[in-house]
mmCIF file of C-alpha atoms and ligand atoms in Angstrom:
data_model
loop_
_atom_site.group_PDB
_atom_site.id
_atom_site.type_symbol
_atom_site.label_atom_id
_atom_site.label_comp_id
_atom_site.label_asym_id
_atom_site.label_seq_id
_atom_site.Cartn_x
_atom_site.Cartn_y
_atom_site.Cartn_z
ATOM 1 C CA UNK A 157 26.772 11.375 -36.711
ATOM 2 C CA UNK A 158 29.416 9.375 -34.228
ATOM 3 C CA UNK A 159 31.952 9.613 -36.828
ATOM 4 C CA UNK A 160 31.387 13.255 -37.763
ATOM 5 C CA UNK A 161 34.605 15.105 -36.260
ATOM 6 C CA UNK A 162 33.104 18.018 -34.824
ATOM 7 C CA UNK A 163 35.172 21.658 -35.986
ATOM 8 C CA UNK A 164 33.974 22.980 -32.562
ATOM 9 C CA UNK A 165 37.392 23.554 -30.508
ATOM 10 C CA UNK A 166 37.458 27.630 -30.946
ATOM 11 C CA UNK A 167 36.014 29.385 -28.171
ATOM 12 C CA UNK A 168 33.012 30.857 -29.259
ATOM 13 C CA UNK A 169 32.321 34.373 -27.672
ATOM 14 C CA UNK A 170 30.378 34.581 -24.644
ATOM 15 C CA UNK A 171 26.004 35.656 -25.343
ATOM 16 C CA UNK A 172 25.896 39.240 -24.727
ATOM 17 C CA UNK A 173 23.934 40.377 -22.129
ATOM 18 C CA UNK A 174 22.664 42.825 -24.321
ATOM 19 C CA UNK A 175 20.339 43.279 -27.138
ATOM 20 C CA UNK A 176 19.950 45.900 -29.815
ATOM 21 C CA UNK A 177 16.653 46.377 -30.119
ATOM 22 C CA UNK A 178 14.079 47.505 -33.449
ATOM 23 C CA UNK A 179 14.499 51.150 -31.923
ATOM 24 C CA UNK A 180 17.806 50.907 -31.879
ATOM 25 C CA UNK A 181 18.284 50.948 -28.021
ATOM 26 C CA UNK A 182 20.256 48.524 -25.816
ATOM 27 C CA UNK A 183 17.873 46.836 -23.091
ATOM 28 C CA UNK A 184 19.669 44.438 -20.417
ATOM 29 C CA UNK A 185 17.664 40.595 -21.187
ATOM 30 C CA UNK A 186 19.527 38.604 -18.900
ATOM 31 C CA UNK A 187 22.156 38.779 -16.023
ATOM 32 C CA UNK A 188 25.572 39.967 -17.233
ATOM 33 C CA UNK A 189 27.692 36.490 -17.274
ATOM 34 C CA UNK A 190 29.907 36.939 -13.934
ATOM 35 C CA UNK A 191 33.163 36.453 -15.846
ATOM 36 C CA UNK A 192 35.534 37.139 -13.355
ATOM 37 C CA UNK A 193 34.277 34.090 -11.056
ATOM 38 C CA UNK A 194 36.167 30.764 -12.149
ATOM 39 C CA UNK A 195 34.159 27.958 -12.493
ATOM 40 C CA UNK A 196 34.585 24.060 -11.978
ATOM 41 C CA UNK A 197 32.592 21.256 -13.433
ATOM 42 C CA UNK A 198 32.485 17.592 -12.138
ATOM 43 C CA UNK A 199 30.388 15.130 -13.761
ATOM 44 C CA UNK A 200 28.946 12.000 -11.627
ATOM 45 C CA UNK A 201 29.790 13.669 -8.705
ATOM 46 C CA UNK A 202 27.059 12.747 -6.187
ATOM 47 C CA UNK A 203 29.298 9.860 -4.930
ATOM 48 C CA UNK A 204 31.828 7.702 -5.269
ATOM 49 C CA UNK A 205 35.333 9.874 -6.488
ATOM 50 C CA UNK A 206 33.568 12.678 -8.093
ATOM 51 C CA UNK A 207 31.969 13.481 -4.900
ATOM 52 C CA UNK A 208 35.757 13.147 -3.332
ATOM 53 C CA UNK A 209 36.406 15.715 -6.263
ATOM 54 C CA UNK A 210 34.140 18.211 -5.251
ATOM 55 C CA UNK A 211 34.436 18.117 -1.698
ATOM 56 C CA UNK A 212 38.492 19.040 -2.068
ATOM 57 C CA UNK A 213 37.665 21.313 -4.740
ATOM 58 C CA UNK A 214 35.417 23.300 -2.877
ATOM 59 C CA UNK A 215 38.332 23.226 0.015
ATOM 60 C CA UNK A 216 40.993 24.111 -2.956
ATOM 61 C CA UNK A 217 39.822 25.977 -5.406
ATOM 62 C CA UNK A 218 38.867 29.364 -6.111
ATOM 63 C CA UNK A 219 35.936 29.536 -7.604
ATOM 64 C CA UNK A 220 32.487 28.316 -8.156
ATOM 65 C CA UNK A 221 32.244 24.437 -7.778
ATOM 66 C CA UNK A 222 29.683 22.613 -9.282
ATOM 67 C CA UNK A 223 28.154 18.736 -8.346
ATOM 68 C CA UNK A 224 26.371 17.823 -11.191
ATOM 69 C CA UNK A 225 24.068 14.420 -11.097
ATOM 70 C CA UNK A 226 21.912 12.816 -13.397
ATOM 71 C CA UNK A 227 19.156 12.618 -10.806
ATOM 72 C CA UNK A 228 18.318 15.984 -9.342
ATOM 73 C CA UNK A 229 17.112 14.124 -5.718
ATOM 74 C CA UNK A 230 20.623 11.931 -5.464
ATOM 75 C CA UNK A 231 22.540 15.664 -6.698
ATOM 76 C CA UNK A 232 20.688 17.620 -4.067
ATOM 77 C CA UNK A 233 21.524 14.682 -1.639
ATOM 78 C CA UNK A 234 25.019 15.226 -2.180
ATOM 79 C CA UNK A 235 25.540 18.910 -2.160
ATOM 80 C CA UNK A 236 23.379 18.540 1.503
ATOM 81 C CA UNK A 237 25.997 16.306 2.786
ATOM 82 C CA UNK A 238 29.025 18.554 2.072
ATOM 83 C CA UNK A 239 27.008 21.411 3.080
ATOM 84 C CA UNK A 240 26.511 19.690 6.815
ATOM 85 C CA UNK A 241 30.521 19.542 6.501
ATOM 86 C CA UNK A 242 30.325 23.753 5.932
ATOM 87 C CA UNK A 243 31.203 23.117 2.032
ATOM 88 C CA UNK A 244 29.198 24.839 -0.514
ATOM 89 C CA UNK A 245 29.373 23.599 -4.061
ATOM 90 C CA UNK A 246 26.863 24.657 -6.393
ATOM 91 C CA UNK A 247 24.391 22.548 -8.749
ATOM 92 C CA UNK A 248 23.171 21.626 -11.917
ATOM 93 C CA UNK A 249 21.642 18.555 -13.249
ATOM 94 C CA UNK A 250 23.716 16.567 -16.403
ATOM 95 C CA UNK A 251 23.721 13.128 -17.362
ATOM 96 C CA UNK A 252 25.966 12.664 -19.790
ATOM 97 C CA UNK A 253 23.776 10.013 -21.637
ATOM 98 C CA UNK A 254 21.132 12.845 -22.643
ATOM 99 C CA UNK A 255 22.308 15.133 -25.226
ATOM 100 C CA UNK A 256 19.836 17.597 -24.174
ATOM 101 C CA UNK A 257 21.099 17.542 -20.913
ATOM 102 C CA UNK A 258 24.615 18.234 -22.030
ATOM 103 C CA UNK A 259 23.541 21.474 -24.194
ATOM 104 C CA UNK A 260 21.014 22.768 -21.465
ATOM 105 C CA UNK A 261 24.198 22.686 -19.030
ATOM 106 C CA UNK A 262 26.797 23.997 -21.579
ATOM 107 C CA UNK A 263 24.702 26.989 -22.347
ATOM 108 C CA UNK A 264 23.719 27.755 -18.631
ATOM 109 C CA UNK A 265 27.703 27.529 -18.301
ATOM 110 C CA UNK A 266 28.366 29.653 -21.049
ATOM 111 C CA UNK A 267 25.492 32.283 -19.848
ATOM 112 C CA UNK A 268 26.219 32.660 -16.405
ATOM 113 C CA UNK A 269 30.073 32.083 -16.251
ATOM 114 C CA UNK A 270 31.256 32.900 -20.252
ATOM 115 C CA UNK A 271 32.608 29.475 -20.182
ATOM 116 C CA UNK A 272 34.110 27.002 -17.865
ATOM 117 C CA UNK A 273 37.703 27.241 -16.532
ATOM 118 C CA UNK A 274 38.072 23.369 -15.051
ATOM 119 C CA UNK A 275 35.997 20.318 -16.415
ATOM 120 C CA UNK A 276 36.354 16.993 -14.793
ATOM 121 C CA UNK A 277 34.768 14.384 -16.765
ATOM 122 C CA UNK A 278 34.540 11.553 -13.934
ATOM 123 C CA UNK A 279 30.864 9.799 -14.640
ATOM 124 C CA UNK A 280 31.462 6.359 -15.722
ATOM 125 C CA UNK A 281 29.670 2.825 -15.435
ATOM 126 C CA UNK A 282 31.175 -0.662 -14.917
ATOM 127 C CA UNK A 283 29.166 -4.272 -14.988
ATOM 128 C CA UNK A 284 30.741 -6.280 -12.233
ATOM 129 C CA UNK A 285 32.426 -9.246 -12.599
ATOM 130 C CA UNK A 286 29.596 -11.591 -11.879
ATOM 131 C CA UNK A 287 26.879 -9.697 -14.204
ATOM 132 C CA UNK A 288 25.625 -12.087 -16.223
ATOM 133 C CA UNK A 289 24.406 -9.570 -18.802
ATOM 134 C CA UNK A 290 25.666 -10.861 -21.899
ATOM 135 C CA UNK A 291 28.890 -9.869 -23.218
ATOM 136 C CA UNK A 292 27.544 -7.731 -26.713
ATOM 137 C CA UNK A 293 25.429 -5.818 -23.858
ATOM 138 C CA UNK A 294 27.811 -5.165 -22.033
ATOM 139 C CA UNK A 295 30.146 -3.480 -24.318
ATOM 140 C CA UNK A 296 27.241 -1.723 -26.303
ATOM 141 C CA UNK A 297 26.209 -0.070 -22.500
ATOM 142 C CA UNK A 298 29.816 0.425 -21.359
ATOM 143 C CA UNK A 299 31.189 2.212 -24.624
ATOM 144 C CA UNK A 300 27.764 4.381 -25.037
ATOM 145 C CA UNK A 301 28.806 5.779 -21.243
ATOM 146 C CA UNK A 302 32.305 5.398 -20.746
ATOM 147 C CA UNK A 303 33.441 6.892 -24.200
ATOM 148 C CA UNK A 304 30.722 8.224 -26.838
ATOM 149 C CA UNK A 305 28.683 10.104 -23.742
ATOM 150 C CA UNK A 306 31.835 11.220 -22.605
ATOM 151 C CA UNK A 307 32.979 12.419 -26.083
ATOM 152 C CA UNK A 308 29.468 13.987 -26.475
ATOM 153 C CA UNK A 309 30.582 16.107 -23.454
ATOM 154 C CA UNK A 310 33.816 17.536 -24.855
ATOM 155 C CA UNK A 311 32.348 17.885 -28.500
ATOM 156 C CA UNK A 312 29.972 20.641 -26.253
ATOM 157 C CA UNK A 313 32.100 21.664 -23.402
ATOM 158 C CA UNK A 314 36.249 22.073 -25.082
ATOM 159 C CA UNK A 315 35.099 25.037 -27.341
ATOM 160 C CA UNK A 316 33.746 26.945 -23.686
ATOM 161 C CA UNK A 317 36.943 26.092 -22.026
ATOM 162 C CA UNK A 318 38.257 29.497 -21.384
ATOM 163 C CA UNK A 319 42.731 30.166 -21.481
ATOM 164 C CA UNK A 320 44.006 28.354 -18.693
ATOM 165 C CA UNK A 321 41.908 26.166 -18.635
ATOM 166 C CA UNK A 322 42.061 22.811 -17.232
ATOM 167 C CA UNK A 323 40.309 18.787 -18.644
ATOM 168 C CA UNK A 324 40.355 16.011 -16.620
ATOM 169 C CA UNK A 325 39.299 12.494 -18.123
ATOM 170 C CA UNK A 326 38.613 9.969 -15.409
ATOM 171 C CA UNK A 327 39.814 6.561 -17.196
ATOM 172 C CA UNK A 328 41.673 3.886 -15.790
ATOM 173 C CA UNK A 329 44.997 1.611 -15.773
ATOM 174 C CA UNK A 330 42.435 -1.205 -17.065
ATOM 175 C CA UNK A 331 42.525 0.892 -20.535
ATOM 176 C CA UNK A 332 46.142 0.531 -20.598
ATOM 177 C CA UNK A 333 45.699 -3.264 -20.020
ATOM 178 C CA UNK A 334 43.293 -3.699 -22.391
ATOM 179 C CA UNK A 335 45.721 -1.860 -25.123
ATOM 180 C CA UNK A 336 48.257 -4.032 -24.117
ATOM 181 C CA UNK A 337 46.138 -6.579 -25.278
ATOM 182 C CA UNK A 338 44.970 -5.990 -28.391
ATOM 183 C CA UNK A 339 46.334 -6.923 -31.504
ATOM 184 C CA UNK A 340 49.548 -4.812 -32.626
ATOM 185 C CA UNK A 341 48.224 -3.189 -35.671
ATOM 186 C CA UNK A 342 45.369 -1.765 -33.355
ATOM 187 C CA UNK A 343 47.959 -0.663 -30.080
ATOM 188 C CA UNK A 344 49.780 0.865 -33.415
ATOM 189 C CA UNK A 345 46.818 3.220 -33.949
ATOM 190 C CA UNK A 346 45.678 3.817 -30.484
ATOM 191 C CA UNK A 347 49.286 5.006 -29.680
ATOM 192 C CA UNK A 348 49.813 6.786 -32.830
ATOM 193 C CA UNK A 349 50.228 10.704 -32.927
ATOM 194 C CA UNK A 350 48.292 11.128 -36.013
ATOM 195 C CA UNK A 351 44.884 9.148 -35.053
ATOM 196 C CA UNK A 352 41.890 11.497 -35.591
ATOM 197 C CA UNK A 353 39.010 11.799 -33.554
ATOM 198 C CA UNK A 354 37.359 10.108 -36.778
ATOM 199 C CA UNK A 355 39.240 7.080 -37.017
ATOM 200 C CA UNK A 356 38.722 6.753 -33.225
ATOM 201 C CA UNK A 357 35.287 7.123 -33.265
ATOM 202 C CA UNK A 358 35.068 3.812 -36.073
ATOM 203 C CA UNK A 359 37.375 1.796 -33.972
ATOM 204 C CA UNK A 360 35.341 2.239 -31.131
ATOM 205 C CA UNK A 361 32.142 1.387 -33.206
ATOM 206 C CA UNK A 362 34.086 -1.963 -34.866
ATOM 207 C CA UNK A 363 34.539 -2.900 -31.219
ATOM 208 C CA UNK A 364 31.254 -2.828 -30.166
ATOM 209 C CA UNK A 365 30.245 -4.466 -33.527
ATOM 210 C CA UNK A 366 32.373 -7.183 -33.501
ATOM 211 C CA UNK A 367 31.387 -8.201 -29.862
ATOM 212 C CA UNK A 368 27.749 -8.152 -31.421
ATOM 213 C CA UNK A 369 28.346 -10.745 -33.449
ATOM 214 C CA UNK A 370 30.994 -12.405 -31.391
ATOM 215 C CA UNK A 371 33.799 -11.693 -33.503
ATOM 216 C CA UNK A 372 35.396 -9.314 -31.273
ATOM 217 C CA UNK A 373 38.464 -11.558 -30.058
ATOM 218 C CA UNK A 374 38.957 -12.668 -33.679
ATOM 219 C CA UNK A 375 38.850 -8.620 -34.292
ATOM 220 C CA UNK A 376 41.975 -8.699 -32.315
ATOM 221 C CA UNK A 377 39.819 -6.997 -29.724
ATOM 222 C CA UNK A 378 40.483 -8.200 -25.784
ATOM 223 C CA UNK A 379 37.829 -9.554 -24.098
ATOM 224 C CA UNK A 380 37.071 -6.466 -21.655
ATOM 225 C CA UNK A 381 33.985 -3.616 -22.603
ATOM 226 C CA UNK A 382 34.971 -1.255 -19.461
ATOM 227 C CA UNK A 383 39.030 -1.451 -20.946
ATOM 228 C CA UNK A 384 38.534 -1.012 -24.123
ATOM 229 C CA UNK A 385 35.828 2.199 -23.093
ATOM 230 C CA UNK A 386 38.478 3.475 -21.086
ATOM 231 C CA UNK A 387 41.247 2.729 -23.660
ATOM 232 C CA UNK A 388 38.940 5.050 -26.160
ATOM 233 C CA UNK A 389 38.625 7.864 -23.195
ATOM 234 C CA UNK A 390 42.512 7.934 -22.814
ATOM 235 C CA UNK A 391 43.013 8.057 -26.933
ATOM 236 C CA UNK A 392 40.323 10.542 -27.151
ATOM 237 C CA UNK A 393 42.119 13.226 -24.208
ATOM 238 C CA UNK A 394 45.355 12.548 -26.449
ATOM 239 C CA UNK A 395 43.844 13.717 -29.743
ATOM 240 C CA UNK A 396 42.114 16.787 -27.819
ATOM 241 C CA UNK A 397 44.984 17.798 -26.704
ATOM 242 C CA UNK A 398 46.905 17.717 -29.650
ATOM 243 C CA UNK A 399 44.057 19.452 -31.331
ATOM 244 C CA UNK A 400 44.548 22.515 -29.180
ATOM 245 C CA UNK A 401 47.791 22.838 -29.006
ATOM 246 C CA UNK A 402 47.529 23.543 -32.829
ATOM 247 C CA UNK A 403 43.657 25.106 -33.125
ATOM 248 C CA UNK A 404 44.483 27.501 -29.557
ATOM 249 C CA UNK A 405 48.059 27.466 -29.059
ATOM 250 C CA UNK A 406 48.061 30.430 -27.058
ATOM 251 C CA UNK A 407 45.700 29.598 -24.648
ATOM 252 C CA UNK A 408 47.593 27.213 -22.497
ATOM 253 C CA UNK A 409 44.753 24.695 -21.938
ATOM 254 C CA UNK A 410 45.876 21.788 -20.338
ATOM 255 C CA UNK A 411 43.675 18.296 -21.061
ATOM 256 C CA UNK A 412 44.887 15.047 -19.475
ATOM 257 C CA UNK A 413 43.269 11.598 -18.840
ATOM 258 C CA UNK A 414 43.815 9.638 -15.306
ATOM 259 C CA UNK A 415 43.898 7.282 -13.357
ATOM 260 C CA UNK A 416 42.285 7.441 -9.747
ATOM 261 C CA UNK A 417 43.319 4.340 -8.931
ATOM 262 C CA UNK A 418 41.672 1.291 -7.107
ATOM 263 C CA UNK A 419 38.867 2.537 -5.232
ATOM 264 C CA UNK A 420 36.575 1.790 -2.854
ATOM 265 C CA UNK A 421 33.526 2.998 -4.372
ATOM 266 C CA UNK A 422 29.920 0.964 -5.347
ATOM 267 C CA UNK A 423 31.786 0.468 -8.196
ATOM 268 C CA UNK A 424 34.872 -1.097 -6.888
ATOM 269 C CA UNK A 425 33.574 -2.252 -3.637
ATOM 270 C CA UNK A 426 34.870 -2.403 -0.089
ATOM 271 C CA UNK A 427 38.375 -4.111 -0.814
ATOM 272 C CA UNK A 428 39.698 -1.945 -2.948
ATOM 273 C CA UNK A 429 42.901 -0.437 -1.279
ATOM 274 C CA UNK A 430 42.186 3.930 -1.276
ATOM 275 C CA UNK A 431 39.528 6.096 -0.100
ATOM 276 C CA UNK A 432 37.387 7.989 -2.657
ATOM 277 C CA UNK A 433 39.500 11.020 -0.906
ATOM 278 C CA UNK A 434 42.910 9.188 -1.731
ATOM 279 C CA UNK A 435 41.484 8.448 -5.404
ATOM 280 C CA UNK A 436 41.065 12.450 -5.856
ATOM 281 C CA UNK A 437 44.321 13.419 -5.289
ATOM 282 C CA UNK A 438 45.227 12.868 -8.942
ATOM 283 C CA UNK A 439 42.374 14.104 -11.177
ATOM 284 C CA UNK A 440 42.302 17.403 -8.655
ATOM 285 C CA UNK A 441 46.304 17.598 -8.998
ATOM 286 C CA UNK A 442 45.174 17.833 -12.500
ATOM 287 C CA UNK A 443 42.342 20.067 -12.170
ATOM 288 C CA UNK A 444 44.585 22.511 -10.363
ATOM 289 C CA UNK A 445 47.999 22.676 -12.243
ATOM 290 C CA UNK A 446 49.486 26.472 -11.518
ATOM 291 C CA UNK A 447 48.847 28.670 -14.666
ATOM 292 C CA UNK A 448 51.458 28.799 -17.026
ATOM 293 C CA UNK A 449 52.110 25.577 -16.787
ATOM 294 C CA UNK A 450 53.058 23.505 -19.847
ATOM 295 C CA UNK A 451 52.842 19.712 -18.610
ATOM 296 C CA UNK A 452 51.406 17.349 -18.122
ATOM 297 C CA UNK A 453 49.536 17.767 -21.743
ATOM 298 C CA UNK A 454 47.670 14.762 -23.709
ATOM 299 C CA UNK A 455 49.103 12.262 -21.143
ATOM 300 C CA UNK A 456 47.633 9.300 -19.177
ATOM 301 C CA UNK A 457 48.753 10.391 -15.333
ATOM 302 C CA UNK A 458 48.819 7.899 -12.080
ATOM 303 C CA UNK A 459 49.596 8.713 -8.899
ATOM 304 C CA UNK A 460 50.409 12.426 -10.453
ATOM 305 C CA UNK A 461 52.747 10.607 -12.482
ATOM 306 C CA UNK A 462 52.849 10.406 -16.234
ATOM 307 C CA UNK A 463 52.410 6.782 -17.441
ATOM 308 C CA UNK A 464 53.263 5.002 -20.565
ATOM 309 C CA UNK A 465 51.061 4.523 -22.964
HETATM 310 P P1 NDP B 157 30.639 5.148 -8.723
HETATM 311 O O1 NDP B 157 29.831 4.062 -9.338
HETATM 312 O O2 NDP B 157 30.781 5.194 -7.240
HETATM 313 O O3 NDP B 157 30.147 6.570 -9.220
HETATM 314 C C1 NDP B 157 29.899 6.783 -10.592
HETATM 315 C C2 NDP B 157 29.251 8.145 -10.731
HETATM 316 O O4 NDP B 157 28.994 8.364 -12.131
HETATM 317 C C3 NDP B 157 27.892 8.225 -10.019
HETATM 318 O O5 NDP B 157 27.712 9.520 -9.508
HETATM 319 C C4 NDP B 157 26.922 7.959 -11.154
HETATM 320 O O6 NDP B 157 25.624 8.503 -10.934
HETATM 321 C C5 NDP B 157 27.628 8.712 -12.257
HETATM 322 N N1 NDP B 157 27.097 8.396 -13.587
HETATM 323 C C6 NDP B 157 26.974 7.207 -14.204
HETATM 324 N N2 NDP B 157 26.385 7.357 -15.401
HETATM 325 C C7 NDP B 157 26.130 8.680 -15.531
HETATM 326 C C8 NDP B 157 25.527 9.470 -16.533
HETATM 327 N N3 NDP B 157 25.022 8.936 -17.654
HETATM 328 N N4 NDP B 157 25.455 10.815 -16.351
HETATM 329 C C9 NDP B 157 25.949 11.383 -15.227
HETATM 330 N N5 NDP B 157 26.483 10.685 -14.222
HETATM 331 C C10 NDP B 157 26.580 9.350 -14.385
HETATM 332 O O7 NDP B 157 32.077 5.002 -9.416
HETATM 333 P P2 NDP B 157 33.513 5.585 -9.020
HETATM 334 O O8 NDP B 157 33.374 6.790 -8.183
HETATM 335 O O9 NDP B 157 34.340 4.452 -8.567
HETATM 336 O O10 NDP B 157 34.056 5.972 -10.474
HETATM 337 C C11 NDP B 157 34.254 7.301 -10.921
HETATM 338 C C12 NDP B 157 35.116 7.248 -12.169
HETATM 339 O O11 NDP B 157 36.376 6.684 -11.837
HETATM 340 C C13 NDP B 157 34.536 6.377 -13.273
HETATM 341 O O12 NDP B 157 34.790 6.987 -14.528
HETATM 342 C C14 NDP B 157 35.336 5.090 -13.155
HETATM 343 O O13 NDP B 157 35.378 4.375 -14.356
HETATM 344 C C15 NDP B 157 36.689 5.614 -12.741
HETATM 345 N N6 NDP B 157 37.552 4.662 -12.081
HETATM 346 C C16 NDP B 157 37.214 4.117 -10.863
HETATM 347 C C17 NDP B 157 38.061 3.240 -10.226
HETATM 348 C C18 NDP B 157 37.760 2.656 -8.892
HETATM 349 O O14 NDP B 157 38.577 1.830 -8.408
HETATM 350 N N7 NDP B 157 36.659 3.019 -8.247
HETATM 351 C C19 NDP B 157 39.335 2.819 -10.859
HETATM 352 C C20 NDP B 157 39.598 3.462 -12.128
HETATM 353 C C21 NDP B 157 38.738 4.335 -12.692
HETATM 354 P P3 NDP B 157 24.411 7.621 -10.289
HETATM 355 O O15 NDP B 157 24.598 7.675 -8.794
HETATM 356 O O16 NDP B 157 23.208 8.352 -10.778
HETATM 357 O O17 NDP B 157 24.534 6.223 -10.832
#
């Protein structure tokens, strides 16, 4: 099924409201999705940067904002804080790990709003340094958050992005490390225009074989589970975007992967040199680029600069 390349980027239209029924009647079932109110997603946002997310998104944006959390208590937590600051974002619960949770949020999205207008993939997971977890754990957990749970979100969320709209993939400058060190016949392929979602999906998997069996370095693989996740999550956002630009040309959907930066976050600790606030600024630049614009498209952006790749 991971290697399946899902035929799911057209927008699919919006449930009706309405019902023909037996008699031939139309009966109202449910609430008329409010299709006029834009609507922003943020994933893993009950702390850390996605919470930074929200909270200027609720200041910027125009629209509905919505925290999402896999657990409903730390997610309520959240939205309670910003509330106390007079911010109101909405809620819904999604961890990205459950698939059911992903398709019981895309079709509430879908329902209520016809689709989302800005999704902002930020949930990720990082062992620290001094886990001792061993190291075909490690990548097995990392990759199964960092890139196939992610991908399992935009295989359900891209086709009910509606024109305009805008994806944000939180990755990091680690993936670009970790390219940089992997053998050249792989950086060939990650940086290649023509890479499929396919072929992504099985390098991904070869990765988190070989470390299984320990072969991963002789793979040509580099010796990092978070970089090479993150490496997969900036290929993936390149290959999305390509794929609309050709499958919805007209629709001027932007779809970029970034870089917050170093954060100080529970998953970067206390030394890390910006504030969760500072390591918004790029993924909501992203989130918020004017309509009708063309760039930046299927790049890896820092500081609200495009980076090489
Ligand atoms: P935190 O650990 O502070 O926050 C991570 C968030 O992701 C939490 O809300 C966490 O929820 C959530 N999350 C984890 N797994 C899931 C899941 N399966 N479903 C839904 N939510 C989930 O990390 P940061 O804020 O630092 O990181 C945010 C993003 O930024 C990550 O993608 C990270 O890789 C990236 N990044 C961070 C950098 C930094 O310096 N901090 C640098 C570069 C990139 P819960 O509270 O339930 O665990």
């Amino acid at each position: 099924m991971r290697g399946r390349q899902p035929a799911l980027l057209l927008p699919e239209l919006p449930h009706s409201s309405l019902q023909l029924h037996s008699a031939g009647s139309l009966h109202t079932t449910t609430p008329a999705p409010i299709m006029s109110t834009k609507v922003a997603v943020v994933t893993g946002s009950n702390k850390g940067i996605g919470l930074a997310i929200v909270r200027a998104l609720c200041k910027q944006y125009q629209g509905d904002v919505y925290l999402t959390a896999r657990d409903v208590t730390r997610g309520q937590e959240a939205v309670n804080s910003l509330a106390s600051d007079g911010l109101k974002p909405k809620f819904h619960q999604l961890d990205i790990n459950d698939l059911n949770s992903i398709t019981t949020a895309a079709a509430y999205f879908k329902e209520k709003y016809g689709g989302v207008d800005v999704l902002i993939n930020n949930a990720g997971i990082a062992f620290k340094g001094a886990d001792t977890t061993p190291f075909p754990v490690q990548a097995e957990v990392t990759l199964k958050t960092n890139f196939f749970a992610t991908r399992d979100m935009l295989t359900h969320f891209l086709p009910l992005i509606k024109a305009g709209g805008r994806v944000v993939n939180v990755s990091s400058f680690v993936g670009s490390r970790a390219l940089n060190k992997c053998k050249p016949a792989l950086q060939q392929r990650f940086r290649s225009e023509d890479i499929t979602e396919e072929e992504l999906v099985g390098l991904m998997e070869q990765f988190v074989e070989q470390a299984k069996s320990g072969e991963h370095e002789k793979g040509g693989w580099p010796d990092t589970a978070y970089g090479m996740s993150k490496t997969g999550l900036t290929t993936l956002s390149m290959i999305h975007a390509r794929r609309l630009s050709k499958e919805r040309p007209k629709d001027g959907i932007l779809v970029n992967a970034c870089c917050p930066g170093w954060v100080r976050t529970d998953m970067a600790g206390d030394k890390a040199p910006k504030s969760p606030e500072e390591g918004a600024i790029t993924p909501v630049y992203l989130a918020l680029l004017p309509a009708g614009a063309t760039d930046p498209h299927g790049k890896f952006v820092s500081d609200k600069e495009v980076q090489p790749w």
